[in-house]
Coordinates of C-alpha atoms in Angstrom, one line a residue:
Chain A
M251 CA -39.5 -15.2 24.3
S252 CA -36.9 -17.9 24.9
V253 CA -33.5 -17.1 26.3
T254 CA -32.0 -18.5 23.0
R255 CA -34.1 -16.1 20.9
Q256 CA -33.3 -13.1 23.1
T257 CA -29.6 -13.9 22.8
S258 CA -29.9 -14.2 19.0
L259 CA -31.7 -10.8 18.9
R260 CA -29.0 -9.2 21.0
A261 CA -26.3 -10.7 18.7
A262 CA -28.1 -9.4 15.6
R263 CA -28.5 -5.9 17.1
L264 CA -24.8 -5.9 18.0
A265 CA -23.8 -7.0 14.5
L266 CA -25.9 -4.3 13.0
A267 CA -24.4 -1.7 15.3
V268 CA -20.9 -2.8 14.3
L269 CA -21.7 -2.7 10.6
A270 CA -23.4 0.8 11.0
A271 CA -20.3 2.1 12.8
A272 CA -18.1 0.8 10.1
I273 CA -19.9 2.3 7.2
V274 CA -21.5 5.5 8.4
P275 CA -19.2 8.5 8.0
S276 CA -18.0 10.1 11.2
G277 CA -19.2 13.6 10.2
V278 CA -18.9 15.8 7.1
L279 CA -15.1 15.3 6.8
S280 CA -13.1 14.3 3.8
H281 CA -10.9 15.4 1.0
A282 CA -11.9 18.6 -0.7
F283 CA -12.3 18.2 -4.5
L284 CA -13.0 20.9 -7.0
D285 CA -16.7 21.2 -7.7
H286 CA -16.8 24.0 -10.3
A287 CA -15.0 27.2 -11.1
V288 CA -15.4 30.6 -12.7
P289 CA -13.9 31.0 -15.3
L290 CA -15.0 27.5 -16.2
V291 CA -12.3 24.8 -16.2
G292 CA -10.6 24.8 -19.7
S293 CA -12.8 27.7 -20.9
T294 CA -12.0 30.6 -23.2
V295 CA -13.2 34.0 -21.9
H296 CA -13.5 37.4 -23.7
G297 CA -11.6 40.0 -21.8
S298 CA -9.8 39.7 -18.5
P299 CA -11.9 38.3 -15.6
G300 CA -11.8 40.3 -12.4
E301 CA -11.3 37.2 -10.2
V302 CA -11.1 33.4 -10.1
K303 CA -13.6 31.6 -8.0
V304 CA -13.4 27.9 -7.1
W305 CA -16.1 26.0 -5.3
F306 CA -15.1 22.8 -3.5
T307 CA -16.9 19.7 -2.2
Q308 CA -15.9 20.4 1.4
E309 CA -15.4 23.3 3.7
L310 CA -11.8 24.6 3.8
E311 CA -9.4 25.8 6.4
P312 CA -8.7 29.4 5.4
A313 CA -5.2 29.6 6.8
F314 CA -3.9 26.7 4.8
S315 CA -5.8 27.0 1.5
N316 CA -4.9 29.2 -1.4
L317 CA -5.3 30.0 -5.1
R318 CA -2.5 31.0 -7.5
V319 CA -2.8 32.1 -11.1
V320 CA 0.3 32.0 -13.5
D321 CA 0.8 33.0 -17.1
Q322 CA 2.4 31.0 -19.9
N323 CA 5.8 31.9 -18.6
G324 CA 5.0 30.6 -15.1
A325 CA 4.9 34.1 -13.6
Q326 CA 2.3 34.7 -10.9
V327 CA -0.3 37.2 -12.0
N328 CA -2.9 37.2 -9.3
R329 CA -3.3 39.8 -6.5
Q330 CA -2.1 38.7 -3.0
N331 CA -5.7 38.4 -1.7
S332 CA -6.5 34.7 -2.1
A333 CA -9.1 33.8 0.6
V334 CA -11.8 31.4 1.6
D335 CA -15.2 33.2 1.7
P336 CA -16.1 33.5 5.4
S337 CA -19.8 33.2 4.6
D338 CA -19.3 30.1 2.3
R339 CA -16.2 28.1 3.3
M340 CA -16.6 25.9 0.3
L341 CA -15.7 28.9 -1.9
M342 CA -12.1 30.2 -2.4
E343 CA -11.4 33.2 -4.6
V344 CA -8.6 35.5 -5.7
S345 CA -8.6 38.8 -7.6
L346 CA -6.9 39.4 -10.9
P347 CA -5.5 42.6 -12.4
N348 CA -6.4 43.4 -16.0
L349 CA -4.6 40.6 -17.8
P350 CA -3.6 40.5 -21.5
P351 CA -4.9 37.8 -23.8
G352 CA -3.1 34.4 -23.3
K353 CA -3.3 31.1 -21.5
Y354 CA -3.4 31.1 -17.7
K355 CA -3.2 28.2 -15.2
V356 CA -4.8 28.1 -11.8
F357 CA -3.1 26.2 -9.0
W358 CA -5.3 25.4 -6.0
H359 CA -4.3 24.0 -2.7
A360 CA -7.0 23.0 -0.3
L361 CA -6.9 21.9 3.3
S362 CA -10.3 20.5 4.3
V363 CA -11.5 21.0 7.9
D364 CA -10.4 17.5 8.8
T365 CA -6.8 18.3 7.7
H366 CA -6.9 16.3 4.4
T367 CA -4.8 18.1 1.8
T368 CA -5.6 18.1 -1.9
E369 CA -4.3 20.2 -4.7
G370 CA -4.9 20.5 -8.4
T371 CA -4.7 22.7 -11.5
F372 CA -6.9 23.9 -14.4
S373 CA -6.4 26.3 -17.2
F374 CA -8.4 29.0 -19.0
E375 CA -7.6 31.3 -21.9
I376 CA -8.3 35.0 -22.4
V377 CA -9.1 36.3 -25.9
P378 CA -9.8 39.9 -26.9
Chain B
M239 CA 4.1 -42.7 -5.0
F240 CA 3.7 -39.0 -4.1
Y241 CA 7.0 -37.2 -4.6
I242 CA 8.0 -33.7 -4.0
K243 CA 10.8 -32.4 -6.2
S244 CA 13.8 -30.5 -4.8
E245 CA 13.0 -26.8 -3.9
L246 CA 16.0 -25.9 -6.2
Y247 CA 13.6 -26.2 -9.1
L248 CA 11.7 -23.2 -7.9
F249 CA 14.3 -20.9 -9.4
D250 CA 15.1 -22.3 -12.9
R251 CA 16.6 -20.3 -15.7
T252 CA 13.4 -18.8 -17.1
V253 CA 12.3 -17.6 -13.7
I254 CA 15.6 -16.1 -12.9
R255 CA 15.5 -14.2 -16.3
F256 CA 12.1 -12.7 -15.3
M257 CA 13.4 -11.8 -11.8
M258 CA 16.4 -10.0 -13.3
G259 CA 14.2 -8.2 -15.8
G260 CA 11.8 -7.1 -13.1
G261 CA 14.7 -6.0 -10.9
I262 CA 16.1 -3.9 -13.7
V263 CA 12.7 -2.2 -14.4
A264 CA 12.2 -1.5 -10.7
A265 CA 15.7 -0.1 -10.3
A266 CA 15.3 2.1 -13.3
V267 CA 12.0 3.5 -12.0
W268 CA 13.6 4.0 -8.6
L269 CA 16.5 5.8 -10.0
T270 CA 14.6 8.1 -12.4
G271 CA 11.6 8.7 -10.1
Q272 CA 11.5 11.5 -7.6
P273 CA 10.3 10.1 -4.3
E274 CA 7.4 12.0 -2.8
P275 CA 5.3 11.5 0.3
A276 CA 2.6 9.0 -0.4
G277 CA -0.9 10.5 -0.6
A278 CA -4.0 8.7 0.5
H279 CA -6.0 6.5 -1.8
G280 CA -4.4 7.0 -5.1
F281 CA -3.6 10.7 -5.7
A282 CA -0.7 11.8 -8.0
G283 CA -1.1 15.5 -8.6
D284 CA -4.4 16.2 -10.3
R285 CA -4.9 12.4 -11.0
F286 CA -7.1 10.3 -8.8
F287 CA -6.6 6.6 -9.4
P288 CA -9.7 4.6 -8.2
A289 CA -9.2 1.2 -6.6
T290 CA -9.7 -1.2 -9.5
I291 CA -11.5 -4.5 -9.1
L292 CA -9.4 -7.1 -11.0
T293 CA -5.9 -5.6 -10.9
D294 CA -3.9 -4.4 -7.9
D295 CA -3.6 -0.7 -7.1
P296 CA -0.2 1.0 -7.4
F297 CA -0.6 2.8 -4.1
V298 CA -0.6 2.0 -0.4
A299 CA -3.9 3.0 1.3
D300 CA -6.4 2.6 4.1
E301 CA -9.3 1.0 2.3
M302 CA -11.6 -1.9 2.4
S303 CA -13.7 -3.8 -0.1
L304 CA -16.7 -5.3 1.5
P305 CA -18.1 -7.1 -0.3
T306 CA -16.9 -8.0 -3.7
F307 CA -19.5 -10.3 -5.3
T308 CA -18.4 -12.3 -8.3
R309 CA -20.3 -14.6 -10.6
P310 CA -17.4 -16.0 -12.7
P311 CA -17.9 -17.3 -16.2
T312 CA -18.8 -21.0 -16.3
G313 CA -15.6 -23.0 -15.5
A314 CA -13.7 -25.1 -18.0
D315 CA -15.0 -28.1 -16.1
G316 CA -18.6 -26.9 -16.3
S317 CA -18.7 -25.6 -12.7
H318 CA -20.8 -22.6 -11.7
A319 CA -19.6 -20.5 -8.8
Y320 CA -20.4 -17.5 -6.7
N321 CA -17.7 -15.7 -4.8
L322 CA -18.0 -13.3 -1.9
D323 CA -14.7 -11.6 -1.1
T324 CA -13.3 -9.0 1.2
D325 CA -10.0 -7.0 0.9
I326 CA -8.4 -4.6 3.3
S327 CA -5.4 -2.3 2.8
K328 CA -3.8 -0.6 5.8
R329 CA -0.9 1.7 6.0
I330 CA 1.7 0.8 8.6
L331 CA 3.9 3.7 7.8
P332 CA 3.0 6.5 5.3
D333 CA 4.8 4.5 2.5
L334 CA 4.5 1.0 3.8
G335 CA 1.2 -0.9 3.7
F336 CA -0.3 -4.3 4.5
T337 CA -3.0 -6.0 2.5
A338 CA -5.2 -9.0 3.2
H339 CA -7.8 -10.8 1.0
Y340 CA -10.1 -13.6 2.0
G341 CA -13.1 -15.0 0.1
W342 CA -16.0 -17.5 0.4
V343 CA -16.9 -19.7 -2.5
N344 CA -20.0 -21.5 -3.5
S345 CA -19.2 -23.9 -6.4
A346 CA -21.5 -26.3 -8.2
I347 CA -20.3 -28.9 -10.7
P348 CA -23.1 -30.6 -12.7
T349 CA -24.0 -34.0 -11.3
M350 CA -22.0 -33.3 -8.1
K351 CA -22.9 -31.9 -4.7
T352 CA -22.5 -28.1 -4.3
V353 CA -19.5 -27.3 -2.2
T354 CA -18.9 -24.1 -0.1
G355 CA -16.1 -22.8 1.9
F356 CA -13.2 -20.3 2.0
G357 CA -10.5 -20.0 -0.5
A358 CA -6.9 -19.3 0.4
L359 CA -5.9 -16.3 2.5
N360 CA -3.7 -13.8 0.7
T361 CA -1.6 -11.2 2.5
G362 CA 0.8 -8.7 1.2
L363 CA 3.4 -6.1 2.2
Q364 CA 3.8 -3.1 -0.1
Y365 CA 6.2 -0.2 -0.3
Q366 CA 5.4 2.9 -2.2
L367 CA 8.5 3.5 -4.4
F368 CA 7.4 7.0 -5.5
I369 CA 4.6 9.3 -6.4
D370 CA 5.4 12.0 -9.0
P371 CA 2.5 14.6 -9.0
Q372 CA 3.8 16.4 -12.1
R373 CA 3.9 13.3 -14.3
E374 CA 0.9 11.7 -12.6
M375 CA 3.0 8.6 -12.0
M376 CA 3.4 6.2 -9.1
A377 CA 4.9 2.8 -8.5
L378 CA 4.9 0.2 -5.8
A379 CA 6.9 -2.9 -5.0
G380 CA 5.4 -5.7 -2.9
L381 CA 5.5 -9.2 -1.7
G382 CA 2.3 -11.2 -1.7
V383 CA 1.8 -14.5 0.1
T384 CA -0.9 -17.1 -0.5
W385 CA -1.0 -19.2 2.6
A386 CA -1.2 -23.0 2.5
H387 CA -4.2 -24.8 4.2
T388 CA -6.2 -21.6 4.8
G389 CA -9.0 -22.7 2.5
R390 CA -10.8 -25.9 1.6
V391 CA -8.0 -27.8 0.0
A392 CA -9.8 -31.0 -1.2
A393 CA -13.2 -29.7 -2.1
L394 CA -12.4 -26.3 -3.5
A395 CA -8.8 -26.8 -4.7
A396 CA -7.4 -24.3 -2.2
P397 CA -3.7 -24.7 -2.1
D398 CA -1.9 -27.0 0.3
F399 CA 1.3 -25.0 -0.3
T400 CA 2.3 -21.4 0.3
T401 CA 3.1 -19.2 -2.7
L402 CA 5.4 -16.2 -2.6
T403 CA 4.7 -13.5 -5.2
P404 CA 6.9 -10.5 -5.6
T405 CA 5.0 -7.7 -7.4
F406 CA 5.6 -4.5 -9.2
D407 CA 2.6 -2.2 -9.7
F408 CA 2.6 1.2 -11.5
G409 CA 0.2 3.9 -12.5
K410 CA 0.4 6.7 -15.1
G411 CA -2.0 9.4 -16.0
F412 CA -1.8 11.3 -19.2
G413 CA -2.7 14.7 -17.9
D414 CA 0.8 16.0 -18.7
L415 CA 0.0 15.8 -22.4
P416 CA -0.3 19.2 -24.1
D417 CA -3.5 21.3 -23.7
S418 CA -4.1 20.8 -27.4
M419 CA -5.1 17.1 -26.6
P420 CA -7.9 17.8 -24.1
F421 CA -9.8 14.6 -24.6
I422 CA -6.7 12.4 -24.4
R423 CA -5.5 13.8 -21.1
P424 CA -8.2 12.0 -18.9
F425 CA -6.7 8.6 -19.9
A426 CA -4.7 6.7 -17.4
I427 CA -3.2 3.2 -17.1
T428 CA -2.3 1.1 -14.2
G429 CA -0.5 -2.2 -14.3
N430 CA 0.8 -5.2 -12.3
L431 CA 3.7 -7.6 -13.0
S432 CA 4.4 -10.5 -10.7
V433 CA 5.8 -14.0 -10.6
D434 CA 4.5 -16.8 -8.4
F435 CA 7.0 -18.9 -6.5
P436 CA 5.1 -21.9 -5.0
T437 CA 6.9 -23.6 -2.1
K438 CA 6.0 -27.0 -3.4
T439 CA 6.6 -28.1 -7.0
E440 CA 3.8 -30.6 -7.0
S441 CA 0.5 -31.2 -5.1
A442 CA -1.3 -34.6 -5.4
G443 CA 0.7 -35.3 -8.5
I444 CA -0.2 -32.1 -10.2
P445 CA 2.8 -29.7 -10.9
N446 CA 2.7 -26.2 -9.4
P447 CA 4.4 -24.0 -12.0
N448 CA 6.0 -20.6 -11.5
N449 CA 3.4 -18.3 -13.1
F450 CA 4.0 -14.9 -14.7
N451 CA 1.0 -12.7 -13.9
Y452 CA 0.4 -9.5 -15.8
G453 CA -2.6 -7.2 -15.7
F454 CA -3.5 -3.7 -16.8
A455 CA -6.4 -1.2 -16.2
F456 CA -7.2 1.3 -19.0
E457 CA -9.1 4.1 -17.4
Y458 CA -10.9 7.2 -18.7
S459 CA -11.7 9.6 -15.9
L460 CA -14.7 11.8 -16.4
E461 CA -13.8 13.5 -13.1
Y462 CA -10.5 14.5 -14.6
L463 CA -12.1 15.7 -17.8
Q464 CA -14.7 17.8 -16.0
H465 CA -12.6 19.2 -13.1
H466 CA -9.1 19.5 -14.5
V467 CA -9.3 19.7 -18.3
K468 CA -12.5 21.2 -19.6
D469 CA -15.9 21.9 -18.0
I470 CA -18.2 20.4 -20.5
G471 CA -21.2 20.4 -18.2
I472 CA -21.0 16.8 -16.8
T473 CA -23.1 16.7 -13.7
A474 CA -23.4 14.3 -10.8
P475 CA -23.2 11.4 -10.7
F476 CA -21.5 11.2 -14.0
D477 CA -18.7 13.6 -13.1
H478 CA -17.3 11.0 -10.7
M479 CA -17.3 8.1 -13.0
V480 CA -14.4 6.2 -14.5
P481 CA -15.2 3.9 -17.4
L482 CA -12.4 1.3 -17.7
V483 CA -11.3 -2.0 -19.1
E484 CA -9.3 -4.3 -17.0
V485 CA -7.3 -7.3 -18.3
A486 CA -5.3 -9.9 -16.3
F487 CA -3.4 -12.9 -17.6
T488 CA -1.4 -15.8 -16.1
T489 CA 1.2 -17.7 -18.0
P490 CA 3.0 -20.7 -16.6
L491 CA 6.7 -20.4 -17.0
N492 CA 7.7 -24.0 -16.2
R493 CA 6.4 -27.4 -15.0
I494 CA 3.6 -26.9 -17.6
T495 CA 0.8 -29.4 -17.6
P496 CA 0.0 -30.5 -21.2
G497 CA -2.9 -28.4 -22.5
V498 CA -2.4 -25.6 -20.0
R499 CA -1.5 -22.2 -21.4
T500 CA -2.2 -18.6 -20.7
T501 CA -5.5 -17.9 -19.0
G502 CA -7.1 -14.6 -18.2
T503 CA -10.1 -12.3 -18.4
V504 CA -11.0 -9.0 -20.0
Q505 CA -13.3 -6.9 -17.8
P506 CA -15.0 -3.8 -19.2
G507 CA -16.9 -1.8 -16.5
I508 CA -17.4 1.4 -14.6
I509 CA -16.4 2.8 -11.2
W510 CA -18.1 5.6 -9.4
S511 CA -16.1 7.3 -6.7
G512 CA -17.6 9.3 -3.9
Q513 CA -16.2 11.0 -0.9
Y514 CA -16.3 7.9 1.4
Y515 CA -16.7 5.0 -0.9
Q516 CA -16.8 3.8 -4.5
I517 CA -19.0 1.3 -6.3
G518 CA -17.7 -0.7 -9.3
A519 CA -19.2 -3.2 -11.7
E520 CA -17.6 -5.1 -14.5
A521 CA -18.5 -7.8 -17.0
I522 CA -16.1 -10.8 -17.1
L523 CA -15.1 -12.1 -20.5
P524 CA -12.8 -15.2 -20.5
I525 CA -10.0 -15.1 -23.1
N526 CA -10.2 -18.8 -24.0
T527 CA -12.1 -21.9 -22.9
L528 CA -9.5 -22.7 -20.4
S529 CA -10.4 -19.4 -18.6
G530 CA -14.1 -20.2 -18.7
K531 CA -17.1 -20.1 -20.9
G532 CA -19.8 -17.4 -21.3
L533 CA -20.1 -14.2 -19.4
G534 CA -19.5 -13.4 -15.8
A535 CA -19.9 -10.3 -13.7
V536 CA -18.5 -8.7 -10.6
V537 CA -19.7 -5.8 -8.4
Q538 CA -17.8 -4.2 -5.5
L539 CA -18.5 -1.8 -2.7
H540 CA -15.2 -0.2 -1.6
F541 CA -14.7 2.1 1.4
Y542 CA -12.1 4.8 1.9
L543 CA -11.1 4.3 5.5
D544 CA -8.9 7.4 5.6
D545 CA -12.0 9.5 4.8
I546 CA -14.5 7.7 7.0
F547 CA -12.1 7.6 10.0
P548 CA -9.7 10.4 9.3
R549 CA -8.4 10.7 12.9
S550 CA -8.2 7.0 13.8
I551 CA -7.9 3.8 11.7
G552 CA -7.6 5.9 8.5
Q553 CA -4.2 7.1 9.6
P554 CA -0.9 5.1 9.2
L555 CA -0.2 3.1 12.3
L556 CA 3.1 4.8 12.8
R557 CA 4.8 8.0 11.6
W558 CA 8.4 7.4 11.0

């Protein structure tokens, strides 16, 4: 193989390595987005659910992630036990007392393991 | 004889009126808005604004488009072109960003030899005026610069003069509408308003006008619908798609060449956003024959550098 061809091959390999380094993610790190929730986002449920569960697209930092549920007057109604599931760090949940019919809003604040913060809301309604 | 008019003509009465109007709008937004720390790549509360292809984004970010491949409609002169472009946005401070755009062009005019080369280099400095999470609003002011002699001037009509372009960009999501309008709330609009100030009033006998540029993106976020409004069972990959229509127009304000009027395109398409990158594709429809003939298309691969490199180049260069 000629010296010129060897040099060309080395240059091509270097270019590929640079491109790969540029586009391949550096681990499973990113913003955590809501994947799905129970009760379902925007749903109507019969009777008070015992808890709200939210699954995210990334693992969460338990110390800096939380769920909050408020009623139509903005009063917080959830129990003070919002937590990330230790066996599934993509799941965050909080317990609810027996709630009367009405509209409720869930506020979630999520810190993914790479320190990206995201937050969001969704609503659900309880009917008798 | 080649003659360059006085630079005083850069700021005639029409242009000054536009500048004053833009200044009033920016001041009003600044005064009524509640400044918030800038989030990475286009978040305002529940709303995620994807990086649009045709129009500028109303947020500073650490992102890169590589590549953007465009097959424009056939030119008014019958030319067929292919463009390969790259864009990069980098935050210097959390609310201050830098942008750069450069592109390669392959242009063929019937009966003439195909020409290739780079177009002009565009750079920009942007400041995030505010992000309002509750109202899903954001706005940005910037100054774009198209640099002289950074592309093939003679063969590809790249400019031999530098153009300064103050810009105002905004975004508004409609998630703050009442819950009784669930299928309207995923809508969002982003927009750009800018005026070009060329530093030469003529090039090779052809006038360089002050142009008013205005563009909008009308977006419907299936991600917003599924994850923030109502779970209707949209699954991947559709739950990360944003169908949209982008429009952009340019109207000369002065030094108008006879026969030259507003040009622009309407571009319906779709953007899919993932964790680290997004892919977008749009059709290109010229609004008149001066803007081109037939149908064009553009596809773009766009990377979120803040997610790919969260601890290095995805961070602002300085924290101040």
